[in-house]
């Protein structure tokens, strides 16, 4: 980090150069309870000041509202930001809480045009397939995405929650810049197959929820008791009931390491994810989500923390002891199909 700005990394062999930490923007419009728009805008500005250049959204976040919210910031800083958005989660008009996974070419073309309009940009820097529809050959899906690159509507391609086999099949059709999957001290299933495949193929990893959806920061201990009724974490098995009580105890080694560094729990959790770049030998750009300028500055400082071998060893057993899956239905995640 120089002049208070984070270092940079390249997404994939031919992808864009971005700050080594991005910003997940979903919570500014969706999923984690009410947000303050003014504070969220200040968070975006602070992130850019710190060298955060990869800003992550999706058409499903707030049914397009997140893309609309981010649009003025993107337009004002177009040359400085890398815009990442996603398609695949179709929302029926009469069932706003339902998600239907669609990877078919007609839907992709419809989705990209809608995102371009909401974002009010001519091209999307990084376009992800959000989730995998196993009924559509991935070669067909990525082939359509590749057409969008050739047509100048998209610059680079990404995939989210894919298996190693799906990544290999996609890469054979068109270069993939990044794979986005959950990766944290609590969620390490991708290390078995996806991470080695990405390293071999020259694809970057973009971990979402690197802070365990806030649980690793200690900001809440039980979703049912601590979070608002509209918070999606109340639907995730590891954050409620006996699972939550068991998982809180797993934060003790994180706390021990944090005290040694004079850091917060969240900074150690993020530093661990950032350090997986050197552990596994590939670019790793986590996208922690926050809606507070102070938090984005705290997160950025984690990029400068280096954990010792002993500290990494102390944190190593945590994931294997976590109670509860990360989703109620794991078929939507790569680990459910590996």
Short mmCIF file of C-alpha atoms in Angstrom, two decimals:
data_model
loop_
_atom_site.label_atom_id
_atom_site.label_comp_id
_atom_site.label_asym_id
_atom_site.label_seq_id
_atom_site.Cartn_x
_atom_site.Cartn_y
_atom_site.Cartn_z
CA UNK A 1 0.00 0.00 0.00
CA UNK A 2 1.40 3.38 -0.98
CA UNK A 3 0.05 6.75 0.11
CA UNK A 4 -2.71 4.92 1.96
CA UNK A 5 -3.84 3.10 -1.20
CA UNK A 6 -3.97 -0.66 -1.56
CA UNK A 7 -1.81 -2.58 -4.02
CA UNK A 8 -3.17 -3.95 -7.30
CA UNK A 9 -3.62 -7.34 -8.94
CA UNK A 10 -4.71 -8.52 -12.38
CA UNK A 11 -7.87 -10.57 -12.82
CA UNK A 12 -6.87 -13.46 -15.02
CA UNK A 13 -4.24 -13.54 -17.73
CA UNK A 14 -5.99 -10.87 -19.81
CA UNK A 15 -8.37 -9.30 -17.28
CA UNK A 16 -8.35 -5.82 -15.76
CA UNK A 17 -5.93 -4.62 -13.11
CA UNK A 18 -7.80 -3.79 -9.91
CA UNK A 19 -7.12 -3.07 -6.26
CA UNK A 20 -6.29 -6.24 -4.32
CA UNK A 21 -9.55 -5.72 -2.47
CA UNK A 22 -12.88 -4.88 -4.06
CA UNK A 23 -16.20 -3.76 -2.63
CA UNK A 24 -19.37 -5.83 -2.52
CA UNK A 25 -22.26 -3.40 -2.96
CA UNK A 26 -25.26 -5.71 -2.49
CA UNK A 27 -26.05 -4.58 1.05
CA UNK A 28 -26.52 -0.99 -0.07
CA UNK A 29 -29.86 -1.97 -1.59
CA UNK A 30 -30.71 -5.49 -0.53
CA UNK A 31 -30.43 -8.44 1.85
CA UNK A 32 -28.91 -7.02 5.05
CA UNK A 33 -31.65 -4.81 6.38
CA UNK A 34 -32.14 -1.03 5.91
CA UNK A 35 -29.29 1.05 4.49
CA UNK A 36 -28.59 4.78 4.56
CA UNK A 37 -28.16 5.99 0.96
CA UNK A 38 -26.01 8.98 1.90
CA UNK A 39 -23.67 6.84 3.98
CA UNK A 40 -23.48 4.24 1.24
CA UNK A 41 -22.49 6.90 -1.31
CA UNK A 42 -19.79 8.12 1.07
CA UNK A 43 -18.57 4.54 1.37
CA UNK A 44 -18.18 4.27 -2.40
CA UNK A 45 -16.17 7.49 -2.53
CA UNK A 46 -13.94 6.42 0.38
CA UNK A 47 -13.31 3.04 -1.20
CA UNK A 48 -12.12 4.66 -4.43
CA UNK A 49 -9.82 6.99 -2.48
CA UNK A 50 -8.20 3.93 -0.91
CA UNK A 51 -7.54 2.26 -4.25
CA UNK A 52 -10.56 -0.04 -4.28
CA UNK A 53 -11.53 -0.13 -7.96
CA UNK A 54 -13.57 -3.35 -8.38
CA UNK A 55 -17.20 -2.67 -7.48
CA UNK A 56 -19.49 -5.69 -7.45
CA UNK A 57 -23.24 -5.74 -8.03
CA UNK A 58 -25.86 -7.93 -9.76
CA UNK A 59 -29.17 -7.51 -11.51
CA UNK A 60 -30.87 -9.58 -8.78
CA UNK A 61 -29.82 -7.27 -5.95
CA UNK A 62 -33.00 -5.41 -5.12
CA UNK A 63 -34.46 -6.40 -8.52
CA UNK A 64 -32.12 -4.02 -10.32
CA UNK A 65 -32.20 -1.28 -7.69
CA UNK A 66 -28.57 -1.81 -6.70
CA UNK A 67 -27.38 -1.23 -10.26
CA UNK A 68 -29.50 1.93 -10.44
CA UNK A 69 -28.14 3.16 -7.11
CA UNK A 70 -24.54 2.68 -8.22
CA UNK A 71 -25.03 4.27 -11.64
CA UNK A 72 -24.31 7.93 -10.71
CA UNK A 73 -21.10 6.94 -8.92
CA UNK A 74 -19.96 4.84 -11.85
CA UNK A 75 -20.70 7.59 -14.39
CA UNK A 76 -18.81 10.16 -12.33
CA UNK A 77 -15.76 7.88 -12.03
CA UNK A 78 -16.03 5.78 -15.19
CA UNK A 79 -12.33 5.70 -16.03
CA UNK A 80 -11.32 4.80 -12.47
CA UNK A 81 -13.73 1.97 -11.68
CA UNK A 82 -14.14 -1.63 -12.85
CA UNK A 83 -17.84 -2.47 -12.93
CA UNK A 84 -18.77 -6.08 -12.20
CA UNK A 85 -22.36 -7.24 -12.48
CA UNK A 86 -24.12 -10.57 -12.98
CA UNK A 87 -27.02 -12.34 -14.65
CA UNK A 88 -28.81 -15.66 -14.06
CA UNK A 89 -31.25 -15.11 -11.18
CA UNK A 90 -34.59 -14.34 -12.78
CA UNK A 91 -37.26 -12.93 -10.44
CA UNK A 92 -40.91 -13.63 -11.34
CA UNK A 93 -42.95 -10.38 -11.16
CA UNK A 94 -45.62 -12.00 -9.00
CA UNK A 95 -43.13 -13.78 -6.68
CA UNK A 96 -40.50 -11.20 -5.64
CA UNK A 97 -38.77 -13.54 -3.18
CA UNK A 98 -38.32 -16.38 -5.68
CA UNK A 99 -35.25 -16.89 -7.86
CA UNK A 100 -35.21 -18.93 -11.07
CA UNK A 101 -31.77 -19.74 -12.47
CA UNK A 102 -31.54 -19.04 -16.20
CA UNK A 103 -28.43 -19.43 -18.36
CA UNK A 104 -30.13 -19.66 -21.77
CA UNK A 105 -28.92 -17.33 -24.55
CA UNK A 106 -32.16 -15.34 -24.99
CA UNK A 107 -32.27 -14.57 -21.28
CA UNK A 108 -28.59 -13.55 -21.21
CA UNK A 109 -29.18 -11.04 -24.02
CA UNK A 110 -32.23 -9.66 -22.26
CA UNK A 111 -30.32 -9.41 -18.97
CA UNK A 112 -27.26 -7.62 -20.36
CA UNK A 113 -29.35 -4.98 -22.11
CA UNK A 114 -31.32 -4.34 -18.92
CA UNK A 115 -28.12 -4.03 -16.84
CA UNK A 116 -26.50 -1.67 -19.35
CA UNK A 117 -29.59 0.53 -19.18
CA UNK A 118 -29.79 0.56 -15.38
CA UNK A 119 -26.06 1.20 -15.04
CA UNK A 120 -26.22 3.80 -17.81
CA UNK A 121 -22.93 2.66 -19.34
CA UNK A 122 -21.92 1.50 -22.81
CA UNK A 123 -19.97 -1.54 -21.64
CA UNK A 124 -19.74 -3.77 -18.56
CA UNK A 125 -16.16 -4.41 -17.47
CA UNK A 126 -16.71 -7.84 -15.89
CA UNK A 127 -19.89 -9.84 -16.55
CA UNK A 128 -20.55 -12.89 -14.40
CA UNK A 129 -22.83 -15.86 -14.71
CA UNK A 130 -24.28 -15.58 -11.19
CA UNK A 131 -25.39 -19.20 -10.78
CA UNK A 132 -25.29 -22.34 -12.90
CA UNK A 133 -28.32 -23.80 -14.64
CA UNK A 134 -27.24 -27.40 -15.16
CA UNK A 135 -29.91 -27.88 -17.84
CA UNK A 136 -28.07 -25.53 -20.21
CA UNK A 137 -24.62 -26.63 -21.50
CA UNK A 138 -22.07 -24.24 -20.07
CA UNK A 139 -20.44 -24.04 -23.50
CA UNK A 140 -23.68 -22.56 -24.82
CA UNK A 141 -23.89 -20.04 -21.97
CA UNK A 142 -20.27 -18.94 -22.26
CA UNK A 143 -20.54 -18.88 -26.03
CA UNK A 144 -23.30 -16.29 -25.75
CA UNK A 145 -21.27 -14.33 -23.19
CA UNK A 146 -18.32 -14.41 -25.60
CA UNK A 147 -20.56 -12.94 -28.29
CA UNK A 148 -21.26 -10.02 -25.95
CA UNK A 149 -17.51 -9.40 -25.74
CA UNK A 150 -17.19 -9.42 -29.52
CA UNK A 151 -20.13 -7.02 -29.76
CA UNK A 152 -18.48 -4.58 -27.34
CA UNK A 153 -21.12 -4.85 -24.62
CA UNK A 154 -18.85 -6.67 -22.17
CA UNK A 155 -15.07 -6.55 -21.71
CA UNK A 156 -14.30 -9.60 -19.56
CA UNK A 157 -16.12 -12.73 -18.42
CA UNK A 158 -16.57 -14.21 -14.97
CA UNK A 159 -18.35 -17.17 -13.40
CA UNK A 160 -19.81 -17.55 -9.92
CA UNK A 161 -20.11 -20.76 -7.87
CA UNK A 162 -18.92 -23.11 -10.62
CA UNK A 163 -17.19 -26.44 -10.23
CA UNK A 164 -13.68 -27.11 -11.49
CA UNK A 165 -15.11 -29.08 -14.41
CA UNK A 166 -17.47 -26.26 -15.34
CA UNK A 167 -14.61 -23.77 -15.19
CA UNK A 168 -12.46 -25.90 -17.50
CA UNK A 169 -15.31 -26.28 -19.99
CA UNK A 170 -15.96 -22.53 -19.93
CA UNK A 171 -12.29 -21.64 -20.36
CA UNK A 172 -12.16 -23.81 -23.48
CA UNK A 173 -14.77 -21.51 -25.06
CA UNK A 174 -13.50 -18.09 -23.96
CA UNK A 175 -10.93 -16.76 -21.44
CA UNK A 176 -12.42 -16.42 -17.96
CA UNK A 177 -11.00 -13.55 -15.91
CA UNK A 178 -12.41 -14.46 -12.52
CA UNK A 179 -14.37 -17.01 -10.52
CA UNK A 180 -16.44 -15.63 -7.69
CA UNK A 181 -17.20 -18.01 -4.83
CA UNK A 182 -17.62 -17.83 -1.09
CA UNK A 183 -14.21 -18.18 0.58
CA UNK A 184 -13.43 -17.37 4.19
CA UNK A 185 -12.20 -18.86 7.44
CA UNK A 186 -15.67 -20.44 7.66
CA UNK A 187 -16.05 -21.55 4.00
CA UNK A 188 -13.18 -23.34 2.31
CA UNK A 189 -14.81 -25.99 0.11
CA UNK A 190 -13.48 -24.41 -3.11
CA UNK A 191 -9.89 -25.22 -2.11
CA UNK A 192 -10.34 -28.89 -3.01
CA UNK A 193 -10.98 -28.49 -6.74
CA UNK A 194 -11.89 -24.99 -7.89
CA UNK A 195 -8.80 -23.17 -6.62
CA UNK A 196 -6.32 -25.64 -8.21
CA UNK A 197 -8.20 -25.42 -11.51
CA UNK A 198 -8.21 -21.63 -11.42
CA UNK A 199 -4.49 -21.56 -10.70
CA UNK A 200 -3.78 -23.94 -13.59
CA UNK A 201 -5.93 -21.92 -16.00
CA UNK A 202 -4.68 -18.48 -14.96
CA UNK A 203 -8.03 -17.40 -13.50
CA UNK A 204 -8.35 -15.09 -10.50
CA UNK A 205 -10.48 -15.85 -7.45
CA UNK A 206 -12.89 -13.19 -6.21
CA UNK A 207 -14.09 -14.35 -2.77
CA UNK A 208 -17.48 -13.04 -1.71
CA UNK A 209 -18.52 -13.00 1.97
CA UNK A 210 -14.86 -13.12 3.10
CA UNK A 211 -16.08 -11.88 6.49
CA UNK A 212 -18.56 -14.73 6.84
CA UNK A 213 -21.44 -12.32 6.15
CA UNK A 214 -20.33 -10.28 9.13
CA UNK A 215 -20.24 -13.18 11.60
CA UNK A 216 -16.43 -13.27 11.57
CA UNK A 217 -16.33 -9.63 12.66
CA UNK A 218 -18.30 -10.39 15.82
CA UNK A 219 -20.96 -7.87 14.79
CA UNK A 220 -23.72 -10.39 15.53
CA UNK A 221 -23.87 -13.74 17.31
CA UNK A 222 -27.34 -15.05 16.43
CA UNK A 223 -29.24 -13.89 13.35
CA UNK A 224 -32.67 -14.54 14.87
CA UNK A 225 -31.94 -12.37 17.89
CA UNK A 226 -29.61 -9.72 16.51
CA UNK A 227 -30.81 -8.96 12.95
CA UNK A 228 -33.92 -7.41 11.44
CA UNK A 229 -36.70 -9.57 10.04
CA UNK A 230 -35.79 -8.75 6.42
CA UNK A 231 -32.13 -9.82 6.80
CA UNK A 232 -31.35 -12.87 4.63
CA UNK A 233 -28.86 -14.19 7.18
CA UNK A 234 -31.82 -15.34 9.25
CA UNK A 235 -32.37 -17.97 6.54
CA UNK A 236 -28.81 -19.30 6.57
CA UNK A 237 -28.28 -22.37 8.77
CA UNK A 238 -24.97 -21.48 10.37
CA UNK A 239 -26.15 -18.19 11.84
CA UNK A 240 -29.16 -19.36 13.86
CA UNK A 241 -29.98 -21.57 16.84
CA UNK A 242 -27.47 -24.10 18.12
CA UNK A 243 -25.30 -23.67 15.03
CA UNK A 244 -24.75 -20.00 15.82
CA UNK A 245 -23.90 -20.76 19.44
CA UNK A 246 -21.32 -23.35 18.36
CA UNK A 247 -19.81 -21.11 15.70
CA UNK A 248 -19.32 -18.14 18.03
CA UNK A 249 -16.82 -20.24 19.97
CA UNK A 250 -14.76 -20.69 16.80
CA UNK A 251 -13.89 -16.99 16.83
CA UNK A 252 -11.53 -17.39 19.79
CA UNK A 253 -8.39 -18.15 17.73
CA UNK A 254 -9.27 -15.23 15.43
CA UNK A 255 -9.45 -13.03 18.52
CA UNK A 256 -6.06 -14.29 19.71
CA UNK A 257 -4.41 -13.40 16.39
CA UNK A 258 -6.21 -10.04 16.27
CA UNK A 259 -4.87 -9.07 19.68
CA UNK A 260 -1.32 -9.93 18.58
CA UNK A 261 -1.64 -7.56 15.61
CA UNK A 262 -3.63 -4.84 17.34
CA UNK A 263 -6.29 -5.52 14.72
CA UNK A 264 -10.02 -6.24 14.61
CA UNK A 265 -11.51 -9.69 14.09
CA UNK A 266 -12.63 -8.64 10.63
CA UNK A 267 -9.16 -7.49 9.65
CA UNK A 268 -7.66 -10.85 10.56
CA UNK A 269 -10.40 -12.71 8.67
CA UNK A 270 -9.73 -10.54 5.61
CA UNK A 271 -5.96 -10.80 5.96
CA UNK A 272 -6.32 -14.59 5.92
CA UNK A 273 -8.27 -14.45 2.65
CA UNK A 274 -5.82 -11.97 1.09
CA UNK A 275 -2.93 -14.24 2.06
CA UNK A 276 -4.44 -17.18 0.16
CA UNK A 277 -3.00 -15.53 -2.96
CA UNK A 278 0.51 -16.51 -1.86
CA UNK A 279 -0.59 -19.77 -0.22
CA UNK A 280 -2.24 -21.04 -3.41
CA UNK A 281 -0.31 -19.10 -6.05
CA UNK A 282 -3.05 -17.18 -7.85
CA UNK A 283 -4.62 -13.68 -7.74
CA UNK A 284 -7.17 -13.34 -4.93
CA UNK A 285 -9.33 -10.21 -4.74
CA UNK A 286 -11.95 -10.43 -1.97
CA UNK A 287 -15.03 -8.22 -2.13
CA UNK A 288 -16.11 -7.55 1.47
CA UNK A 289 -19.39 -5.70 1.65
CA UNK A 290 -19.94 -2.68 3.82
CA UNK A 291 -22.07 0.46 3.93
CA UNK A 292 -19.83 2.52 6.21
CA UNK A 293 -16.77 4.61 5.22
CA UNK A 294 -15.00 3.71 8.45
CA UNK A 295 -15.44 0.00 7.74
CA UNK A 296 -14.12 0.22 4.19
CA UNK A 297 -10.98 1.93 5.55
CA UNK A 298 -10.63 -0.76 8.22
CA UNK A 299 -11.00 -3.47 5.59
CA UNK A 300 -8.39 -1.86 3.32
CA UNK A 301 -5.84 -1.88 6.14
CA UNK A 302 -6.21 -5.66 6.32
CA UNK A 303 -4.41 -5.89 2.97
CA UNK A 304 -1.18 -4.92 4.74
CA UNK A 305 -1.40 -7.52 7.54
CA UNK A 306 0.78 -10.61 7.06
CA UNK A 307 0.00 -13.61 9.21
CA UNK A 308 2.82 -15.86 10.43
CA UNK A 309 2.97 -19.60 9.80
CA UNK A 310 2.02 -20.20 13.42
CA UNK A 311 -0.97 -17.89 13.10
CA UNK A 312 -2.11 -19.58 9.91
CA UNK A 313 -1.79 -22.93 11.67
CA UNK A 314 -3.90 -21.65 14.57
CA UNK A 315 -6.65 -20.57 12.17
CA UNK A 316 -6.45 -23.69 9.99
CA UNK A 317 -8.94 -25.95 11.87
CA UNK A 318 -11.79 -23.42 12.01
CA UNK A 319 -13.58 -24.22 8.75
CA UNK A 320 -13.71 -27.93 9.52
CA UNK A 321 -15.54 -27.24 12.78
CA UNK A 322 -18.24 -24.88 11.46
CA UNK A 323 -21.79 -26.03 12.25
CA UNK A 324 -24.35 -25.68 9.45
CA UNK A 325 -24.08 -25.23 5.69
CA UNK A 326 -23.65 -21.81 4.12
CA UNK A 327 -26.97 -22.20 2.28
CA UNK A 328 -30.12 -24.13 3.12
CA UNK A 329 -29.92 -25.57 -0.41
CA UNK A 330 -26.31 -26.24 -1.37
CA UNK A 331 -27.13 -27.25 -4.96
CA UNK A 332 -26.84 -23.56 -5.83
CA UNK A 333 -23.18 -23.63 -4.73
CA UNK A 334 -20.30 -25.36 -6.49
CA UNK A 335 -19.67 -27.65 -3.50
CA UNK A 336 -23.15 -29.09 -3.92
CA UNK A 337 -22.23 -30.31 -7.43
CA UNK A 338 -18.57 -31.33 -7.06
#
